[in-house]
Coordinates of C-alpha atoms and ligand atoms in Angstrom, one line a residue:
M422 CA 89.5 -113.7 39.9
A423 CA 90.2 -115.3 36.6
A424 CA 93.0 -112.3 35.9
R425 CA 94.6 -112.6 39.4
G426 CA 94.8 -116.4 39.2
G427 CA 93.8 -118.6 42.2
F428 CA 94.5 -122.2 43.8
S429 CA 92.6 -125.0 41.9
N430 CA 90.9 -126.4 45.1
K431 CA 90.8 -126.5 48.9
L432 CA 93.9 -129.1 48.6
G433 CA 95.9 -126.8 46.7
F434 CA 95.3 -124.0 49.2
I435 CA 96.4 -126.1 52.0
A436 CA 99.5 -127.3 50.5
A437 CA 100.7 -123.7 49.2
A438 CA 99.8 -122.1 52.8
A439 CA 101.3 -125.2 55.1
G440 CA 104.3 -124.6 52.4
S441 CA 104.4 -121.0 53.3
A442 CA 104.4 -121.8 57.1
V443 CA 106.9 -124.6 57.2
G444 CA 110.2 -123.2 56.4
L445 CA 113.3 -122.3 57.9
G446 CA 111.4 -121.0 60.8
N447 CA 110.3 -124.9 61.7
I448 CA 113.5 -126.9 60.9
W449 CA 116.3 -124.3 61.5
Q450 CA 115.1 -121.9 64.0
F451 CA 112.7 -123.8 66.2
P452 CA 115.1 -126.5 67.2
Y453 CA 117.7 -123.7 68.1
V454 CA 115.3 -121.5 69.9
T455 CA 114.0 -124.5 71.8
G456 CA 117.4 -125.6 72.8
Q457 CA 118.3 -122.2 74.0
N458 CA 115.0 -121.7 76.0
G459 CA 115.0 -124.9 78.2
G460 CA 113.5 -127.5 75.9
A461 CA 110.2 -129.3 76.7
A462 CA 108.6 -126.0 78.9
F463 CA 109.4 -123.7 76.0
L464 CA 107.8 -126.2 73.5
L465 CA 104.4 -126.5 75.6
V466 CA 104.1 -122.4 75.9
Y467 CA 104.8 -122.6 71.8
I468 CA 101.9 -124.9 71.5
G469 CA 99.6 -122.8 73.7
W470 CA 100.2 -119.6 71.3
I471 CA 99.7 -121.3 68.0
F472 CA 96.2 -122.5 69.1
L473 CA 95.2 -119.6 71.2
I474 CA 96.3 -116.7 69.3
G475 CA 98.0 -118.1 65.8
L476 CA 94.9 -120.1 64.7
P477 CA 92.4 -117.0 65.1
I478 CA 94.7 -114.6 63.5
M479 CA 95.3 -117.1 60.8
V480 CA 91.2 -117.5 60.2
G481 CA 91.2 -113.5 60.4
E482 CA 94.1 -112.9 57.8
I483 CA 92.3 -115.7 55.4
A484 CA 88.8 -113.9 55.8
V485 CA 90.1 -110.8 55.1
G486 CA 91.9 -111.6 51.8
R487 CA 89.1 -113.7 50.6
K488 CA 86.6 -111.2 51.1
A489 CA 88.5 -108.4 49.5
Q490 CA 90.1 -110.7 46.8
S491 CA 93.2 -108.8 46.9
N492 CA 96.7 -108.3 48.1
P493 CA 96.9 -106.9 51.7
Y494 CA 97.2 -103.1 51.1
G495 CA 94.2 -103.2 48.5
A496 CA 92.6 -105.9 51.1
Y497 CA 92.5 -103.4 53.8
K498 CA 91.6 -100.3 51.4
K499 CA 88.6 -102.3 50.4
L500 CA 87.3 -103.1 53.7
G501 CA 88.7 -100.3 56.0
G502 CA 89.6 -97.1 53.7
K503 CA 92.6 -95.3 53.2
S504 CA 94.2 -95.3 56.5
W505 CA 93.8 -98.8 57.2
A506 CA 95.6 -99.4 53.7
Y507 CA 98.8 -98.4 55.1
V508 CA 98.7 -101.7 57.7
G509 CA 98.2 -103.5 54.9
L510 CA 101.2 -101.7 52.9
F511 CA 103.6 -101.9 56.3
G512 CA 102.7 -105.6 56.1
I513 CA 104.2 -106.0 52.4
I514 CA 107.3 -103.9 53.6
C515 CA 107.9 -106.5 56.4
G516 CA 107.3 -109.2 53.8
V517 CA 110.1 -107.6 51.6
M518 CA 112.6 -107.3 54.5
I519 CA 112.0 -110.8 55.7
L520 CA 112.7 -112.2 52.3
S521 CA 115.9 -110.4 52.0
F522 CA 117.7 -112.1 54.8
Y523 CA 115.6 -115.5 54.6
N524 CA 117.0 -115.8 51.1
V525 CA 120.5 -115.4 52.5
V526 CA 120.1 -118.1 55.1
A527 CA 118.3 -120.5 52.3
G528 CA 121.6 -120.0 50.3
W529 CA 123.2 -121.1 53.0
A530 CA 121.6 -124.2 53.1
F531 CA 121.8 -124.8 49.4
G532 CA 125.5 -124.4 49.7
Y533 CA 125.6 -127.3 52.6
F534 CA 123.4 -129.3 50.2
L535 CA 125.9 -129.3 47.7
E536 CA 129.1 -129.2 49.8
L537 CA 127.6 -132.5 51.6
S538 CA 126.4 -134.2 49.0
F539 CA 128.8 -133.6 46.3
G540 CA 131.9 -132.4 48.1
N541 CA 134.0 -132.9 51.2
L542 CA 132.4 -131.3 53.8
L543 CA 132.1 -134.7 55.8
N544 CA 136.1 -134.8 56.2
E545 CA 136.1 -131.2 58.0
Q546 CA 137.7 -131.2 61.4
D547 CA 136.1 -128.1 62.7
Y548 CA 132.5 -127.4 61.7
S549 CA 132.2 -124.2 63.8
G550 CA 135.2 -122.6 62.0
F551 CA 134.2 -124.1 58.9
F552 CA 130.6 -122.5 59.1
S553 CA 132.1 -119.1 60.4
A554 CA 134.1 -119.2 57.4
Y555 CA 131.5 -120.3 54.9
V556 CA 128.9 -117.4 56.0
A557 CA 131.7 -115.0 55.5
D558 CA 133.0 -116.1 52.0
F559 CA 131.6 -113.3 49.9
R560 CA 131.6 -115.5 46.9
D561 CA 129.9 -118.5 47.9
N562 CA 126.8 -116.7 49.2
L563 CA 126.4 -114.6 46.3
F564 CA 126.3 -117.2 44.3
F565 CA 123.5 -119.5 46.1
S566 CA 121.5 -116.4 47.5
I567 CA 121.2 -115.5 43.8
A568 CA 120.5 -119.2 42.7
F569 CA 117.7 -119.3 45.4
M570 CA 116.1 -116.2 44.3
V571 CA 116.2 -117.2 40.8
I572 CA 114.4 -120.5 41.4
T573 CA 112.0 -118.5 43.6
A574 CA 111.2 -115.7 41.1
Y575 CA 110.6 -118.6 38.2
I576 CA 108.1 -120.4 40.3
V577 CA 106.1 -117.2 41.2
Y578 CA 106.5 -116.0 37.8
R579 CA 105.0 -119.2 36.6
G580 CA 101.7 -118.2 38.9
V581 CA 99.4 -119.1 41.5
Q582 CA 98.2 -122.4 40.1
K583 CA 101.1 -123.8 38.4
G584 CA 104.0 -122.6 40.2
I585 CA 103.4 -122.2 43.9
E586 CA 100.5 -124.8 44.1
G587 CA 102.3 -127.3 42.0
T588 CA 105.8 -127.3 43.7
S589 CA 104.3 -126.9 47.2
K590 CA 102.2 -130.2 46.2
V591 CA 105.3 -131.8 45.6
L592 CA 107.7 -130.6 48.0
M593 CA 105.6 -130.8 51.0
P594 CA 105.1 -134.5 50.8
T595 CA 108.6 -135.4 50.0
L596 CA 110.1 -132.9 53.0
F597 CA 107.5 -135.0 55.4
L598 CA 109.1 -138.3 54.2
I599 CA 112.7 -136.9 54.4
L600 CA 112.1 -135.9 58.1
I601 CA 110.5 -139.0 59.2
F602 CA 113.5 -141.1 57.7
I603 CA 116.1 -139.0 59.6
I604 CA 114.0 -139.0 62.8
I605 CA 114.0 -142.9 62.6
Y606 CA 117.6 -143.2 61.7
G607 CA 118.2 -140.6 64.9
L608 CA 116.5 -142.4 67.2
T609 CA 118.5 -145.7 67.0
L610 CA 121.5 -143.7 67.8
P611 CA 123.3 -144.4 71.3
N612 CA 122.0 -141.6 73.9
A613 CA 119.2 -140.6 71.8
M614 CA 116.9 -141.0 74.5
D615 CA 118.5 -138.0 76.4
G616 CA 117.6 -135.9 73.8
V617 CA 113.9 -137.1 73.9
S618 CA 114.0 -136.4 77.4
F619 CA 115.3 -133.0 76.8
Y620 CA 112.6 -132.2 74.4
L621 CA 109.6 -134.0 75.7
L622 CA 110.1 -133.8 79.9
P623 CA 109.4 -130.0 81.1
D624 CA 111.0 -128.4 83.7
F625 CA 108.7 -125.5 84.4
S626 CA 111.5 -123.5 86.1
L627 CA 112.7 -122.8 83.0
I628 CA 109.7 -120.6 82.0
N629 CA 109.9 -116.9 82.5
G630 CA 108.9 -113.9 80.7
R631 CA 111.5 -114.2 78.0
T632 CA 110.5 -117.5 77.1
I633 CA 106.8 -116.6 77.0
Y634 CA 107.3 -113.8 74.4
T635 CA 110.1 -115.6 72.6
A636 CA 107.5 -118.5 71.9
L637 CA 104.7 -116.1 70.8
G638 CA 107.3 -114.3 68.3
Q639 CA 108.4 -117.8 66.7
A640 CA 104.6 -118.7 66.5
F641 CA 103.8 -115.9 64.4
F642 CA 106.8 -116.2 62.3
S643 CA 106.3 -119.9 61.9
L644 CA 102.7 -119.7 60.7
S645 CA 103.4 -116.8 58.4
L646 CA 101.4 -114.3 60.3
G647 CA 101.3 -110.8 60.8
M648 CA 102.3 -109.5 57.4
G649 CA 99.7 -110.7 54.8
A650 CA 101.0 -113.8 53.3
L651 CA 97.9 -115.3 54.1
I652 CA 95.7 -112.4 53.2
T653 CA 97.3 -112.7 49.8
Y654 CA 96.8 -116.4 49.8
G655 CA 93.5 -116.1 51.2
S656 CA 92.2 -114.1 48.2
Y657 CA 93.1 -117.0 45.8
I658 CA 90.5 -119.3 47.5
S659 CA 87.1 -120.0 46.4
R660 CA 83.9 -119.0 48.4
N661 CA 83.1 -122.5 48.7
D662 CA 86.2 -123.5 50.7
N663 CA 85.8 -123.8 54.4
I664 CA 88.5 -121.3 56.0
V665 CA 88.3 -123.1 59.5
N666 CA 89.1 -126.3 58.4
S667 CA 91.8 -125.4 56.1
A668 CA 93.5 -123.3 59.1
I669 CA 93.4 -125.9 61.3
L670 CA 95.1 -128.4 59.0
V671 CA 97.6 -125.7 58.3
T672 CA 98.3 -125.1 61.7
I673 CA 98.4 -128.9 62.5
A674 CA 101.0 -129.2 59.6
D675 CA 103.1 -126.5 60.7
T676 CA 103.3 -127.5 64.4
A677 CA 103.6 -131.2 63.5
V678 CA 106.9 -130.4 61.4
A679 CA 108.3 -128.1 64.1
F680 CA 107.7 -130.5 66.4
L681 CA 109.2 -133.6 64.4
A682 CA 112.2 -131.0 63.6
G683 CA 112.9 -130.9 67.2
L684 CA 112.2 -134.9 67.3
M685 CA 114.6 -135.1 64.7
I686 CA 117.5 -132.9 65.9
F687 CA 117.7 -133.3 69.7
P688 CA 118.5 -137.2 69.7
L689 CA 121.1 -136.3 66.9
V690 CA 122.8 -133.6 68.9
F691 CA 122.7 -135.6 72.2
S692 CA 124.0 -138.9 70.5
Q693 CA 127.2 -136.7 70.1
G694 CA 127.4 -135.1 73.4
Q695 CA 127.0 -131.5 71.7
S696 CA 125.0 -128.7 73.7
P697 CA 121.5 -128.1 72.5
A698 CA 122.0 -124.2 73.3
E699 CA 124.1 -123.8 70.4
G700 CA 122.2 -121.2 69.0
P701 CA 121.5 -120.1 65.0
G702 CA 124.8 -122.6 64.0
L703 CA 123.1 -125.7 65.6
V704 CA 121.9 -127.2 62.2
F705 CA 124.8 -125.9 60.4
V706 CA 127.6 -126.9 62.8
A707 CA 126.4 -129.7 65.7
L708 CA 124.5 -131.9 62.9
L709 CA 127.7 -131.8 60.8
G710 CA 129.6 -133.8 63.5
V711 CA 126.5 -136.4 63.6
F712 CA 126.6 -136.9 60.1
Q713 CA 130.5 -137.3 59.9
T714 CA 130.1 -140.2 62.5
M715 CA 127.9 -142.0 60.0
G716 CA 130.1 -142.9 57.6
P717 CA 131.1 -141.2 54.4
L718 CA 128.3 -142.9 52.3
I719 CA 125.2 -142.8 55.1
G720 CA 126.7 -139.4 56.1
K721 CA 126.3 -137.8 52.8
I722 CA 123.0 -139.6 52.1
V723 CA 121.5 -138.5 55.7
G724 CA 123.1 -135.2 55.7
G725 CA 122.5 -134.2 52.1
G726 CA 118.9 -135.4 52.8
F727 CA 118.6 -132.9 55.8
F728 CA 119.9 -129.8 53.9
L729 CA 117.7 -130.6 50.8
L730 CA 114.9 -130.9 52.9
L731 CA 115.6 -127.4 54.7
C732 CA 116.0 -126.0 50.9
F733 CA 112.7 -127.5 49.9
A734 CA 110.9 -126.0 53.3
A735 CA 112.7 -122.4 52.6
L736 CA 111.9 -122.5 49.0
T737 CA 107.8 -122.9 49.6
S738 CA 108.4 -120.2 52.1
T739 CA 110.1 -117.9 50.0
I740 CA 107.8 -118.1 47.3
S741 CA 105.0 -117.0 49.5
L742 CA 107.2 -114.0 50.7
L743 CA 107.7 -112.8 47.2
E744 CA 104.1 -113.4 45.9
V745 CA 103.0 -110.7 48.3
P746 CA 104.7 -107.7 46.8
V747 CA 104.0 -109.5 43.5
A748 CA 100.4 -109.7 44.2
F749 CA 100.5 -105.8 45.2
L750 CA 102.3 -104.8 42.1
V751 CA 99.9 -106.9 39.9
D752 CA 96.7 -105.6 41.6
E753 CA 97.5 -102.0 42.5
K754 CA 99.8 -100.9 39.7
K755 CA 98.5 -103.2 36.9
W756 CA 102.0 -104.4 36.4
S757 CA 102.4 -107.7 34.5
R758 CA 103.5 -110.6 36.6
K759 CA 106.8 -110.9 34.8
K760 CA 107.6 -107.2 35.1
A761 CA 106.8 -107.1 39.1
V762 CA 108.5 -110.6 39.5
S763 CA 111.6 -109.4 38.1
V764 CA 111.9 -106.1 40.1
M765 CA 111.0 -107.2 43.1
A766 CA 113.4 -110.4 43.4
L767 CA 116.0 -108.0 42.1
L768 CA 115.3 -105.5 44.4
I769 CA 114.7 -107.6 47.3
F770 CA 118.1 -109.6 46.6
L771 CA 119.9 -105.8 46.8
I772 CA 118.4 -105.2 50.1
G773 CA 119.6 -108.4 51.0
L774 CA 123.4 -107.6 50.3
P775 CA 124.2 -106.1 53.7
S776 CA 122.8 -109.0 55.5
M777 CA 124.6 -111.2 53.4
L778 CA 127.6 -109.5 54.0
G779 CA 127.4 -108.9 57.6
F780 CA 129.0 -112.5 58.6
G781 CA 132.5 -111.3 58.6
A782 CA 132.7 -110.1 54.9
V783 CA 132.3 -106.4 55.8
G784 CA 133.1 -105.4 59.2
A785 CA 130.5 -102.3 59.3
F786 CA 127.7 -104.7 58.4
T787 CA 129.0 -107.5 61.0
E788 CA 129.4 -105.0 64.0
F789 CA 126.6 -102.7 62.5
V790 CA 124.9 -101.4 66.1
S791 CA 124.6 -102.3 69.6
Y792 CA 121.7 -102.3 71.9
E793 CA 120.2 -104.9 74.1
G794 CA 123.7 -105.3 75.7
G795 CA 125.5 -106.5 72.5
V796 CA 126.6 -105.6 69.0
K797 CA 124.0 -106.5 66.4
S798 CA 124.6 -107.4 62.9
F799 CA 122.8 -105.9 60.1
M800 CA 120.8 -109.1 59.7
D801 CA 120.1 -108.8 63.3
V802 CA 118.6 -105.5 63.1
V803 CA 116.4 -106.4 60.1
Q804 CA 115.3 -109.2 62.0
D805 CA 114.3 -107.4 65.1
L806 CA 112.5 -104.7 63.3
F807 CA 110.7 -106.4 60.6
F808 CA 109.9 -109.6 62.2
V809 CA 110.4 -109.7 66.2
I810 CA 108.5 -106.5 66.6
S811 CA 106.5 -106.2 63.5
L812 CA 104.8 -109.4 63.2
P813 CA 103.0 -109.2 66.4
L814 CA 102.3 -105.7 65.9
G815 CA 100.7 -106.5 62.7
G816 CA 98.7 -109.4 64.2
F817 CA 97.4 -106.7 66.8
L818 CA 96.4 -104.4 64.1
L819 CA 94.8 -107.1 62.4
S820 CA 92.7 -108.0 65.4
V821 CA 91.6 -104.3 66.1
F822 CA 90.8 -103.9 62.3
I823 CA 88.5 -106.8 62.7
S824 CA 87.1 -105.7 66.0
S825 CA 86.7 -102.1 65.5
K826 CA 86.2 -101.7 61.7
W827 CA 85.2 -104.9 59.9
K828 CA 83.3 -106.3 62.8
T829 CA 82.8 -109.7 63.9
A830 CA 79.8 -110.0 62.0
G831 CA 81.5 -109.2 58.8
L832 CA 83.9 -111.7 59.9
S833 CA 81.5 -114.5 60.5
E834 CA 79.7 -113.8 57.6
E835 CA 82.5 -114.4 55.4
I836 CA 83.7 -117.7 57.4
S837 CA 79.9 -118.8 57.0
H838 CA 80.5 -119.3 53.0
G839 CA 81.7 -122.6 52.7
N840 CA 81.1 -123.4 56.4
P841 CA 77.0 -122.9 57.0
S842 CA 77.3 -124.3 60.7
Y843 CA 79.7 -121.7 61.7
G844 CA 77.2 -119.0 62.9
G845 CA 76.2 -119.6 66.4
S846 CA 78.7 -122.4 66.9
F847 CA 81.4 -122.8 69.9
I848 CA 84.2 -122.1 67.6
E849 CA 82.8 -118.9 66.4
K850 CA 82.7 -117.9 70.1
F851 CA 86.0 -118.9 70.7
F852 CA 87.4 -116.9 67.7
N853 CA 85.3 -113.8 68.4
L854 CA 86.5 -113.8 72.1
M855 CA 90.2 -114.4 71.0
I856 CA 89.8 -111.7 68.3
V857 CA 88.2 -108.8 70.0
Y858 CA 89.8 -109.1 73.7
V859 CA 92.8 -111.3 73.9
C860 CA 94.7 -111.0 70.7
P861 CA 94.7 -107.1 71.0
V862 CA 96.0 -107.2 74.8
V863 CA 98.2 -109.8 74.5
L864 CA 100.2 -109.1 71.3
G865 CA 99.9 -105.2 72.0
A866 CA 101.5 -105.8 75.3
M867 CA 104.0 -108.1 73.7
F868 CA 104.9 -105.5 71.3
L869 CA 105.4 -103.0 73.8
L870 CA 107.4 -105.3 76.1
T871 CA 109.7 -106.3 72.8
V872 CA 110.3 -102.7 72.1
L873 CA 111.2 -101.8 75.9
Q874 CA 113.7 -104.7 76.3
K875 CA 115.3 -104.5 73.1
F876 CA 115.7 -100.7 72.5
F877 CA 115.3 -99.1 76.1
G878 CA 116.8 -101.9 78.1
V879 CA 113.7 -102.0 80.3
E880 CA 112.7 -105.7 81.3
L881 CA 109.3 -105.6 82.9
I882 CA 108.7 -109.3 82.8
Ligands
LIG960 N1 106.6 -119.4 58.2 C1 108.0 -119.2 57.5 C2 109.0 -120.3 58.2 O1 108.4 -120.8 59.2 C3 108.5 -117.7 57.3 C4 107.5 -116.8 56.8 C5 107.2 -115.7 57.9 C6 107.1 -116.9 55.5 C7 106.1 -114.7 57.1 C8 106.0 -116.1 55.0 C9 105.7 -115.2 55.8 O2 110.1 -120.3 57.7

C-alpha cells in the first residue's frame, strides 16, 4: 500500500472522487444536453438513472478497486483471471481516449478564462463567430491544451495524497462558492424565471427513446463510471472506510453540481432571450452575450469566474483520467511515477491533436467520416466510440463480472469492511438486485441500441 500511495482519509477520497465526477460533463455538457432534450423531463430521467444504475455501479467499482488494491487491469486480473484483465485494459484505453479530447475542451475553457478576465472578449459583437474562429485557431488551442496537460501532469506527478487529494480539497469548495454566487446573480435578472420553468416544470411528452438513453450515457460520463477511474481511486482507500456512504456522497455532490449548473445557466440564457438548445456552444456562445450585458467590470468578474469554475471542474477530472493509465504503468510495468506521468501525458496530448484540429483547422479531421445521417469530426468519433458506447459497455461488463465471477457474496464481504451492518440490509438487497439483474439488462440493451442507431441507422425505440 505504502508504495502505491493512498488517500489520507475518507474525506480525501470523497473530495477526489467528487472532483473526478464533477467536471465538464456537469457544467458544459449537462446544461446543453438538457437544453436539447426538453429540460425538466430530461432532468427527471437523468436523476432516475443516477440512483438506480449509477450508484450501484459506483459502489461496485470502488469495491473491486479496494479489494484488489490495484489499477483496473490488475484488479480484474487479480479477481477474475487473465481474460477479465482485458476488460480492465479496455477501460484504461477508454480513459486515455477520453482525456485526449477532454483536454482540448478544457483548453478552450482556459483560453476563455484569460480572454474574458484580461482581454477584450466582452467587446465582441458576434460570439458565435468568435467561438468558431477560436476553436479553429491552431496556435491558441495548442498553447492552452499544452498548458492544461502540463498542470494536470504536475498534479498527478505529485502523487495521490499531495497532488490529487490536496488539489481537490481546495478546488471543490471554491467551485461550489463560484457556482452559488453566479446562480444568485442570475436569478435576479429579468425573465430569469422563464429559465427556471423550462428547467423545473417537466413536459412528459418530450420523453422518448433517445431522451432515455442520452440521459443514461450522460449519467455514466458524469459519474466517471465504466472505465475504471473509481476502481483506481477505490484502490487508494482504507478498508475501514464505508464505501456505500462515500459513494452516496459522491453521487449527491455530482448530481447537485449538475443540477446547480442548469440552475445557473438557464436563467442566464432565458434572460437574454437565447435558445437553450444551442448545443455544445451553449456556455461558450450564449453565456457570453449575458456577461456582456452586465457591463465591463461585473461582466469580467462573473464571466471570468464562470470560466475559472469550468477550469477547476475540468482539472479535478483530468487528473483522475490521467491517474488511471499512470497507476497501470506503475503497478504493472513498475515504472516510476515520473516516467509514467511524462510518457502518458505526452502520448495523450498527441492523440488529442486530431481532435483539436477537427474544428476547422484541418479539413480532413473536421469532416472526418459520416454516419448517423451527418458528417462527424474526429472528436465526434472519439466521443462516440470511447464514451457514448463504451462507458455503458464497461458498466455492463462490471456488473456481469460481479454477478458471474466475483459473486455478490464477494462484493458484500468487501463492502462490509467499514460497514458492519451491510450484510442483510435493505441496501444490500437493492444493490444485488440492480447489479445482478437490472444493470446487465439495461446497460446491455443500451449498448446494442446505441450501436444500432449510430452505425446501422436502426432506431428501435
Ligand atoms: N466525470 C467527468 C465529468 O463529468 C468526466 C470523466 C469521465 C472523468 C470518466 C473521469 C472518467 O466531466
